[in-house]
PDB file of C-alpha atoms in Angstrom:
ATOM      1  CA  MET A   1      -7.864  14.800  41.333  1.00  0.00           C
ATOM      2  CA  GLU A   2     -11.348  15.279  43.380  1.00  0.00           C
ATOM      3  CA  HIS A   3     -13.132  11.913  43.391  1.00  0.00           C
ATOM      4  CA  SER A   4     -17.169  11.865  43.523  1.00  0.00           C
ATOM      5  CA  GLU A   5     -18.454  10.205  46.844  1.00  0.00           C
ATOM      6  CA  GLY A   6     -19.493   7.237  44.369  1.00  0.00           C
ATOM      7  CA  THR A   7     -15.474   7.185  43.052  1.00  0.00           C
ATOM      8  CA  GLN A   8     -14.385   7.106  46.611  1.00  0.00           C
ATOM      9  CA  GLU A   9     -15.572   3.766  47.249  1.00  0.00           C
ATOM     10  CA  LYS A  10     -13.863   2.143  44.124  1.00  0.00           C
ATOM     11  CA  ALA A  11     -10.530   4.084  44.907  1.00  0.00           C
ATOM     12  CA  GLY A  12     -10.570   1.434  48.097  1.00  0.00           C
ATOM     13  CA  LYS A  13     -10.233  -1.193  45.404  1.00  0.00           C
ATOM     14  CA  SER A  14      -7.227   0.868  43.332  1.00  0.00           C
ATOM     15  CA  CYS A  15      -3.646   0.586  42.840  1.00  0.00           C
ATOM     16  CA  PRO A  16      -1.785   3.693  44.268  1.00  0.00           C
ATOM     17  CA  VAL A  17       1.100   4.792  42.662  1.00  0.00           C
ATOM     18  CA  TRP A  18       3.997   3.772  44.780  1.00  0.00           C
ATOM     19  CA  ILE A  19       3.064   0.385  44.934  1.00  0.00           C
ATOM     20  CA  VAL A  20       2.943   0.501  40.692  1.00  0.00           C
ATOM     21  CA  ASP A  21       6.866   2.585  41.176  1.00  0.00           C
ATOM     22  CA  ALA A  22       8.030  -0.049  43.804  1.00  0.00           C
ATOM     23  CA  VAL A  23       7.049  -3.408  41.545  1.00  0.00           C
ATOM     24  CA  THR A  24       8.320  -1.674  38.158  1.00  0.00           C
ATOM     25  CA  ALA A  25      11.767  -0.725  40.233  1.00  0.00           C
ATOM     26  CA  ALA A  26      11.912  -4.370  41.914  1.00  0.00           C
ATOM     27  CA  ILE A  27      11.672  -5.811  38.195  1.00  0.00           C
ATOM     28  CA  LEU A  28      13.956  -3.483  35.995  1.00  0.00           C
ATOM     29  CA  MET A  29      16.347  -4.344  39.175  1.00  0.00           C
ATOM     30  CA  LEU A  30      16.235  -7.777  38.037  1.00  0.00           C
ATOM     31  CA  VAL A  31      16.701  -6.977  34.536  1.00  0.00           C
ATOM     32  CA  GLY A  32      19.725  -5.176  35.430  1.00  0.00           C
ATOM     33  CA  ALA A  33      21.206  -7.684  38.043  1.00  0.00           C
ATOM     34  CA  ILE A  34      20.787  -9.902  35.002  1.00  0.00           C
ATOM     35  CA  VAL A  35      22.324  -8.034  32.387  1.00  0.00           C
ATOM     36  CA  MET A  36      25.528  -7.645  35.016  1.00  0.00           C
ATOM     37  CA  TYR A  37      25.598 -11.442  35.817  1.00  0.00           C
ATOM     38  CA  ASP A  38      25.766 -12.182  32.544  1.00  0.00           C
ATOM     39  CA  SER A  39      28.448  -9.492  31.229  1.00  0.00           C
ATOM     40  CA  ASN A  40      30.434 -10.613  33.881  1.00  0.00           C
ATOM     41  CA  ARG A  41      29.894 -14.496  32.634  1.00  0.00           C
ATOM     42  CA  ILE A  42      31.390 -13.217  28.689  1.00  0.00           C
ATOM     43  CA  GLY A  43      34.157 -10.961  30.473  1.00  0.00           C
ATOM     44  CA  ALA A  44      33.320  -7.680  31.216  1.00  0.00           C
ATOM     45  CA  ALA A  45      37.049  -6.462  32.330  1.00  0.00           C
ATOM     46  CA  TRP A  46      38.839  -3.749  30.294  1.00  0.00           C
ATOM     47  CA  ALA A  47      41.954  -6.364  28.726  1.00  0.00           C
ATOM     48  CA  PRO A  48      45.291  -4.926  28.460  1.00  0.00           C
ATOM     49  CA  GLN A  49      46.770  -4.369  24.815  1.00  0.00           C
ATOM     50  CA  VAL A  50      42.879  -5.173  23.958  1.00  0.00           C
ATOM     51  CA  GLY A  51      40.547  -2.703  25.537  1.00  0.00           C
ATOM     52  CA  PRO A  52      36.746  -3.714  26.901  1.00  0.00           C
ATOM     53  CA  GLN A  53      35.660  -6.990  26.227  1.00  0.00           C
ATOM     54  CA  ALA A  54      32.492  -7.462  25.166  1.00  0.00           C
ATOM     55  CA  GLY A  55      30.032  -7.551  28.074  1.00  0.00           C
ATOM     56  CA  TYR A  56      32.398  -4.039  29.329  1.00  0.00           C
ATOM     57  CA  PHE A  57      29.507  -1.326  28.260  1.00  0.00           C
ATOM     58  CA  PRO A  58      26.631  -3.885  28.925  1.00  0.00           C
ATOM     59  CA  PHE A  59      27.400  -4.086  32.613  1.00  0.00           C
ATOM     60  CA  TYR A  60      27.568  -1.051  33.162  1.00  0.00           C
ATOM     61  CA  ILE A  61      24.410  -0.544  31.616  1.00  0.00           C
ATOM     62  CA  GLY A  62      22.850  -2.861  34.090  1.00  0.00           C
ATOM     63  CA  LEU A  63      24.956  -1.023  36.795  1.00  0.00           C
ATOM     64  CA  LEU A  64      23.116   1.971  35.764  1.00  0.00           C
ATOM     65  CA  ILE A  65      19.501   0.533  35.891  1.00  0.00           C
ATOM     66  CA  PHE A  66      20.175  -1.683  39.072  1.00  0.00           C
ATOM     67  CA  VAL A  67      21.259   1.648  40.849  1.00  0.00           C
ATOM     68  CA  CYS A  68      18.362   3.606  39.354  1.00  0.00           C
ATOM     69  CA  SER A  69      15.713   1.126  39.774  1.00  0.00           C
ATOM     70  CA  ALA A  70      17.507   0.965  43.318  1.00  0.00           C
ATOM     71  CA  VAL A  71      16.919   4.094  44.276  1.00  0.00           C
ATOM     72  CA  THR A  72      13.119   4.366  42.644  1.00  0.00           C
ATOM     73  CA  PHE A  73      12.322   1.345  44.898  1.00  0.00           C
ATOM     74  CA  TYR A  74      13.373   2.839  48.099  1.00  0.00           C
ATOM     75  CA  GLN A  75      12.104   6.292  47.104  1.00  0.00           C
ATOM     76  CA  SER A  76       8.992   4.682  46.076  1.00  0.00           C
ATOM     77  CA  THR A  77       8.293   2.391  49.277  1.00  0.00           C
ATOM     78  CA  PHE A  78       9.942   4.029  52.022  1.00  0.00           C
ATOM     79  CA  SER A  79       9.664   8.155  51.380  1.00  0.00           C
ATOM     80  CA  LYS A  80       7.116   9.563  53.819  1.00  0.00           C
ATOM     81  CA  ASN A  81       5.596  11.738  51.526  1.00  0.00           C
ATOM     82  CA  ARG A  82       5.337   8.710  48.483  1.00  0.00           C
ATOM     83  CA  ASN A  83       2.877   8.705  45.565  1.00  0.00           C
ATOM     84  CA  ARG A  84      -0.475   7.458  46.947  1.00  0.00           C
ATOM     85  CA  SER A  85      -2.675   8.357  44.284  1.00  0.00           C
ATOM     86  CA  VAL A  86      -4.465   6.330  41.988  1.00  0.00           C
ATOM     87  CA  PHE A  87      -2.724   4.460  39.488  1.00  0.00           C
ATOM     88  CA  VAL A  88      -5.721   2.312  38.069  1.00  0.00           C
ATOM     89  CA  GLU A  89      -8.939   1.521  39.361  1.00  0.00           C
ATOM     90  CA  TRP A  90      -9.164  -2.577  39.190  1.00  0.00           C
ATOM     91  CA  GLY A  91     -12.130  -2.169  37.386  1.00  0.00           C
ATOM     92  CA  GLN A  92      -9.920  -0.682  34.394  1.00  0.00           C
ATOM     93  CA  PHE A  93      -7.089  -2.958  35.271  1.00  0.00           C
ATOM     94  CA  LYS A  94      -9.312  -6.052  34.601  1.00  0.00           C
ATOM     95  CA  GLN A  95     -10.019  -4.803  31.279  1.00  0.00           C
ATOM     96  CA  VAL A  96      -6.471  -4.147  30.347  1.00  0.00           C
ATOM     97  CA  LEU A  97      -5.817  -8.092  31.993  1.00  0.00           C
ATOM     98  CA  LYS A  98      -8.563  -9.342  29.168  1.00  0.00           C
ATOM     99  CA  VAL A  99      -6.236  -8.060  26.518  1.00  0.00           C
ATOM    100  CA  LEU A 100      -2.554  -8.551  28.136  1.00  0.00           C
ATOM    101  CA  VAL A 101      -3.077 -11.912  29.517  1.00  0.00           C
ATOM    102  CA  PRO A 102      -4.523 -13.473  26.565  1.00  0.00           C
ATOM    103  CA  SER A 103      -1.203 -11.866  24.931  1.00  0.00           C
ATOM    104  CA  ILE A 104       1.089 -13.457  26.794  1.00  0.00           C
ATOM    105  CA  VAL A 105      -0.252 -17.164  25.804  1.00  0.00           C
ATOM    106  CA  TYR A 106      -0.531 -16.188  22.590  1.00  0.00           C
ATOM    107  CA  ALA A 107       3.275 -15.365  22.425  1.00  0.00           C
ATOM    108  CA  VAL A 108       3.810 -18.930  24.389  1.00  0.00           C
ATOM    109  CA  GLY A 109       1.696 -20.765  21.783  1.00  0.00           C
ATOM    110  CA  VAL A 110       3.349 -19.226  19.189  1.00  0.00           C
ATOM    111  CA  GLY A 111       6.352 -21.099  20.460  1.00  0.00           C
ATOM    112  CA  THR A 112       4.592 -24.540  21.321  1.00  0.00           C
ATOM    113  CA  ILE A 113       1.708 -24.816  19.138  1.00  0.00           C
ATOM    114  CA  GLY A 114       2.854 -22.273  16.164  1.00  0.00           C
ATOM    115  CA  ILE A 115       1.896 -19.151  14.855  1.00  0.00           C
ATOM    116  CA  TYR A 116      -0.979 -20.470  12.705  1.00  0.00           C
ATOM    117  CA  VAL A 117      -2.977 -22.506  15.229  1.00  0.00           C
ATOM    118  CA  SER A 118      -2.443 -19.899  17.953  1.00  0.00           C
ATOM    119  CA  SER A 119      -3.362 -17.060  15.583  1.00  0.00           C
ATOM    120  CA  ALA A 120      -6.870 -19.172  15.357  1.00  0.00           C
ATOM    121  CA  LEU A 121      -7.231 -19.400  18.807  1.00  0.00           C
ATOM    122  CA  PHE A 122      -5.980 -15.993  20.018  1.00  0.00           C
ATOM    123  CA  ILE A 123      -8.142 -14.197  16.956  1.00  0.00           C
ATOM    124  CA  GLY A 124     -10.956 -16.580  17.865  1.00  0.00           C
ATOM    125  CA  GLY A 125     -10.963 -15.943  21.618  1.00  0.00           C
ATOM    126  CA  PHE A 126     -11.388 -12.274  21.387  1.00  0.00           C
ATOM    127  CA  MET A 127     -14.345 -12.811  18.714  1.00  0.00           C
ATOM    128  CA  LEU A 128     -16.376 -15.018  21.117  1.00  0.00           C
ATOM    129  CA  VAL A 129     -15.086 -13.258  25.025  1.00  0.00           C
ATOM    130  CA  LEU A 130     -14.832  -9.552  24.189  1.00  0.00           C
ATOM    131  CA  GLY A 131     -16.106  -8.946  20.686  1.00  0.00           C
ATOM    132  CA  LYS A 132     -19.757 -11.110  21.756  1.00  0.00           C
ATOM    133  CA  TYR A 133     -19.556 -12.736  18.038  1.00  0.00           C
ATOM    134  CA  LYS A 134     -21.414 -15.796  17.238  1.00  0.00           C
ATOM    135  CA  LEU A 135     -19.784 -19.102  16.866  1.00  0.00           C
ATOM    136  CA  LEU A 136     -19.504 -19.510  13.016  1.00  0.00           C
ATOM    137  CA  PRO A 137     -18.169 -15.551  12.070  1.00  0.00           C
ATOM    138  CA  THR A 138     -15.780 -16.045  14.426  1.00  0.00           C
ATOM    139  CA  LEU A 139     -14.599 -19.684  12.981  1.00  0.00           C
ATOM    140  CA  ILE A 140     -14.550 -18.224   9.458  1.00  0.00           C
ATOM    141  CA  VAL A 141     -12.906 -15.171  10.559  1.00  0.00           C
ATOM    142  CA  SER A 142     -10.048 -16.881  12.663  1.00  0.00           C
ATOM    143  CA  VAL A 143      -9.638 -19.830  10.825  1.00  0.00           C
ATOM    144  CA  GLY A 144      -9.876 -17.603   7.690  1.00  0.00           C
ATOM    145  CA  VAL A 145      -7.055 -15.665   8.632  1.00  0.00           C
ATOM    146  CA  SER A 146      -4.805 -18.176   9.554  1.00  0.00           C
ATOM    147  CA  LEU A 147      -5.190 -19.598   6.326  1.00  0.00           C
ATOM    148  CA  VAL A 148      -4.027 -17.334   4.856  1.00  0.00           C
ATOM    149  CA  MET A 149      -1.274 -16.125   6.438  1.00  0.00           C
ATOM    150  CA  PHE A 150      -0.108 -20.090   5.931  1.00  0.00           C
ATOM    151  CA  TRP A 151      -0.816 -19.021   2.175  1.00  0.00           C
ATOM    152  CA  MET A 152       0.918 -16.462   2.037  1.00  0.00           C
ATOM    153  CA  PHE A 153       4.113 -16.863   4.085  1.00  0.00           C
ATOM    154  CA  GLU A 154       4.524 -20.430   3.778  1.00  0.00           C
ATOM    155  CA  ILE A 155       3.640 -21.240   0.109  1.00  0.00           C
ATOM    156  CA  GLN A 156       3.733 -17.827  -2.023  1.00  0.00           C
ATOM    157  CA  PHE A 157       6.740 -16.065  -0.083  1.00  0.00           C
ATOM    158  CA  LEU A 158       8.659 -19.310   1.390  1.00  0.00           C
ATOM    159  CA  ILE A 159       9.299 -17.233   4.599  1.00  0.00           C
ATOM    160  CA  PRO A 160       8.614 -20.467   7.338  1.00  0.00           C
ATOM    161  CA  LEU A 161       6.839 -19.133  10.486  1.00  0.00           C
ATOM    162  CA  PRO A 162       6.697 -21.040  13.782  1.00  0.00           C
ATOM    163  CA  LYS A 163       4.646 -24.390  13.394  1.00  0.00           C
ATOM    164  CA  GLY A 164       3.582 -26.690  16.104  1.00  0.00           C
ATOM    165  CA  PRO A 165       2.184 -30.191  15.652  1.00  0.00           C
ATOM    166  CA  LEU A 166      -0.396 -29.592  13.490  1.00  0.00           C
ATOM    167  CA  GLU A 167       1.361 -28.297  10.734  1.00  0.00           C
ATOM    168  CA  ALA A 168       4.149 -31.517  11.100  1.00  0.00           C
ATOM    169  CA  TRP A 169       0.733 -34.009  11.094  1.00  0.00           C
ATOM    170  CA  LEU A 170       0.090 -32.269   7.808  1.00  0.00           C
ATOM    171  CA  GLY A 171       3.388 -32.835   6.873  1.00  0.00           C
ATOM    172  CA  TYR A 172       4.720 -28.835   6.931  1.00  0.00           C
TER     173      TYR A 172
END
Protein backbone atom coordinates (compact mmCIF):
# COMPACT_ATOMS: atom_id res chain seq x y z
CA MET A 1 0.00 0.00 0.00
CA GLU A 2 1.40 3.36 -1.00
CA HIS A 3 1.28 6.27 1.41
CA SER A 4 0.97 9.91 0.52
CA GLU A 5 3.34 12.30 2.27
CA GLY A 6 0.71 13.28 4.86
CA THR A 7 -0.09 9.66 5.56
CA GLN A 8 3.61 8.83 5.76
CA GLU A 9 3.93 11.12 8.80
CA LYS A 10 1.09 9.31 10.54
CA ALA A 11 2.68 5.96 9.72
CA GLY A 12 5.35 6.80 12.31
CA LYS A 13 2.59 6.60 14.92
CA SER A 14 1.36 3.18 13.94
CA CYS A 15 1.74 -0.42 14.94
CA PRO A 16 3.52 -2.78 12.55
CA VAL A 17 2.10 -6.22 11.82
CA TRP A 18 5.09 -8.06 13.31
CA ILE A 19 4.44 -6.58 16.77
CA VAL A 20 0.78 -7.62 16.68
CA ASP A 21 1.83 -11.09 15.51
CA ALA A 22 4.40 -11.38 18.32
CA VAL A 23 2.02 -10.20 21.06
CA THR A 24 -0.78 -12.46 19.83
CA ALA A 25 1.61 -15.41 19.65
CA ALA A 26 2.88 -14.71 23.18
CA ILE A 27 -0.68 -14.60 24.53
CA LEU A 28 -1.53 -17.85 22.76
CA MET A 29 1.67 -19.44 24.11
CA LEU A 30 0.43 -18.54 27.59
CA VAL A 31 -3.00 -20.04 26.81
CA GLY A 32 -1.35 -23.23 25.55
CA ALA A 33 0.85 -23.43 28.66
CA ILE A 34 -2.18 -22.99 30.94
CA VAL A 35 -4.08 -25.72 29.07
CA MET A 36 -1.10 -28.08 29.34
CA TYR A 37 -0.60 -27.32 33.03
CA ASP A 38 -4.24 -27.82 33.93
CA SER A 39 -4.54 -30.94 31.77
CA ASN A 40 -1.53 -32.38 33.59
CA ARG A 41 -3.14 -31.48 36.91
CA ILE A 42 -6.28 -33.50 36.15
CA GLY A 43 -4.38 -36.32 34.45
CA ALA A 44 -3.01 -36.31 30.93
CA ALA A 45 -1.69 -39.85 30.67
CA TRP A 46 -2.96 -42.97 29.00
CA ALA A 47 -4.23 -45.17 31.81
CA PRO A 48 -3.72 -48.93 31.28
CA GLN A 49 -6.98 -50.86 30.83
CA VAL A 50 -8.90 -47.58 30.86
CA GLY A 51 -7.59 -45.39 28.05
CA PRO A 52 -6.97 -41.67 28.03
CA GLN A 53 -7.45 -39.67 31.20
CA ALA A 54 -9.59 -36.52 31.16
CA GLY A 55 -6.69 -34.22 30.32
CA TYR A 56 -5.07 -36.38 27.63
CA PHE A 57 -6.53 -34.74 24.53
CA PRO A 58 -6.64 -31.18 25.95
CA PHE A 59 -2.94 -31.54 26.85
CA TYR A 60 -2.00 -32.23 23.24
CA ILE A 61 -4.25 -29.47 21.95
CA GLY A 62 -2.51 -27.10 24.40
CA LEU A 63 0.87 -28.40 23.22
CA LEU A 64 -0.10 -27.80 19.60
CA ILE A 65 -1.26 -24.26 20.42
CA PHE A 66 1.96 -23.59 22.33
CA VAL A 67 4.31 -24.95 19.64
CA CYS A 68 2.56 -23.20 16.73
CA SER A 69 2.47 -19.94 18.69
CA ALA A 70 6.16 -20.28 19.59
CA VAL A 71 7.02 -20.71 15.90
CA THR A 72 4.89 -17.69 15.00
CA PHE A 73 6.51 -15.66 17.79
CA TYR A 74 10.01 -16.59 16.60
CA GLN A 75 9.24 -15.87 12.94
CA SER A 76 7.53 -12.56 13.62
CA THR A 77 10.21 -11.35 16.03
CA PHE A 78 13.51 -12.64 14.67
CA SER A 79 12.96 -13.11 10.93
CA LYS A 80 14.97 -10.81 8.67
CA ASN A 81 11.95 -10.24 6.45
CA ARG A 82 9.34 -9.75 9.17
CA ASN A 83 6.19 -7.92 8.19
CA ARG A 84 6.84 -4.23 8.85
CA SER A 85 3.69 -3.00 7.15
CA VAL A 86 1.20 -1.01 9.21
CA PHE A 87 -1.37 -3.11 11.07
CA VAL A 88 -3.31 -0.18 12.43
CA GLU A 89 -2.78 3.54 12.74
CA TRP A 90 -2.91 4.82 16.32
CA GLY A 91 -5.88 7.04 15.51
CA GLN A 92 -7.83 3.99 14.34
CA PHE A 93 -6.67 2.00 17.37
CA LYS A 94 -7.95 4.72 19.71
CA GLN A 95 -11.39 4.30 18.13
CA VAL A 96 -11.22 0.56 18.80
CA LEU A 97 -10.15 1.21 22.40
CA LYS A 98 -13.13 3.53 22.89
CA VAL A 99 -15.32 0.45 22.46
CA LEU A 100 -13.02 -2.28 23.80
CA VAL A 101 -12.15 -0.74 27.18
CA PRO A 102 -15.77 0.04 28.18
CA SER A 103 -16.76 -3.46 27.04
CA ILE A 104 -14.15 -5.01 29.33
CA VAL A 105 -15.25 -2.76 32.20
CA TYR A 106 -18.87 -3.80 31.50
CA ALA A 107 -17.98 -7.50 31.61
CA VAL A 108 -16.20 -7.03 34.95
CA GLY A 109 -19.07 -4.88 36.20
CA VAL A 110 -21.64 -7.59 35.47
CA GLY A 111 -19.88 -9.81 37.99
CA THR A 112 -19.46 -7.12 40.63
CA ILE A 113 -22.38 -4.69 40.46
CA GLY A 114 -24.80 -6.80 38.45
CA ILE A 115 -26.01 -6.82 34.88
CA TYR A 116 -28.74 -4.21 35.29
CA VAL A 117 -26.61 -1.43 36.81
CA SER A 118 -23.70 -2.30 34.50
CA SER A 119 -25.98 -2.16 31.47
CA ALA A 120 -27.40 1.22 32.46
CA LEU A 121 -23.88 2.62 32.94
CA PHE A 122 -22.62 1.01 29.72
CA ILE A 123 -25.48 2.29 27.56
CA GLY A 124 -25.40 5.70 29.24
CA GLY A 125 -21.65 6.01 28.83
CA PHE A 126 -21.80 5.23 25.15
CA MET A 127 -24.69 7.60 24.58
CA LEU A 128 -22.95 10.47 26.39
CA VAL A 129 -19.38 9.99 25.21
CA LEU A 130 -19.64 8.55 21.71
CA GLY A 131 -23.20 9.50 20.77
CA LYS A 132 -23.00 13.00 22.27
CA TYR A 133 -26.61 12.74 23.51
CA LYS A 134 -27.91 15.07 26.19
CA LEU A 135 -28.25 13.84 29.76
CA LEU A 136 -32.05 13.47 29.91
CA PRO A 137 -32.45 11.21 26.84
CA THR A 138 -29.41 9.24 28.00
CA LEU A 139 -30.93 8.64 31.44
CA ILE A 140 -34.31 7.71 29.97
CA VAL A 141 -32.86 5.17 27.53
CA SER A 142 -30.16 3.64 29.75
CA VAL A 143 -32.31 3.29 32.86
CA GLY A 144 -35.35 2.35 30.77
CA VAL A 145 -33.55 -0.48 28.99
CA SER A 146 -32.27 -1.85 32.30
CA LEU A 147 -35.73 -1.66 33.88
CA VAL A 148 -37.32 -3.43 30.91
CA MET A 149 -34.60 -6.12 31.04
CA PHE A 150 -35.20 -6.56 34.77
CA TRP A 151 -38.98 -6.80 34.30
CA MET A 152 -38.65 -9.24 31.41
CA PHE A 153 -36.05 -11.62 32.87
CA GLU A 154 -36.65 -11.44 36.61
CA ILE A 155 -40.42 -10.98 36.75
CA GLN A 156 -41.87 -12.38 33.53
CA PHE A 157 -39.50 -15.24 32.63
CA LEU A 158 -38.27 -15.87 36.21
CA ILE A 159 -34.71 -16.14 34.90
CA PRO A 160 -32.27 -14.73 37.45
CA LEU A 161 -29.42 -12.77 35.94
CA PRO A 162 -26.34 -11.58 37.86
CA LYS A 163 -27.38 -8.99 40.42
CA GLY A 164 -25.34 -6.65 42.56
CA PRO A 165 -25.71 -4.71 45.80
CA LEU A 166 -28.45 -2.39 44.47
CA GLU A 167 -30.78 -5.27 43.68
CA ALA A 168 -29.99 -6.89 47.04
CA TRP A 169 -30.80 -3.60 48.76
CA LEU A 170 -34.11 -3.50 46.85
CA GLY A 171 -34.90 -7.06 47.99
CA TYR A 172 -34.14 -9.04 44.82
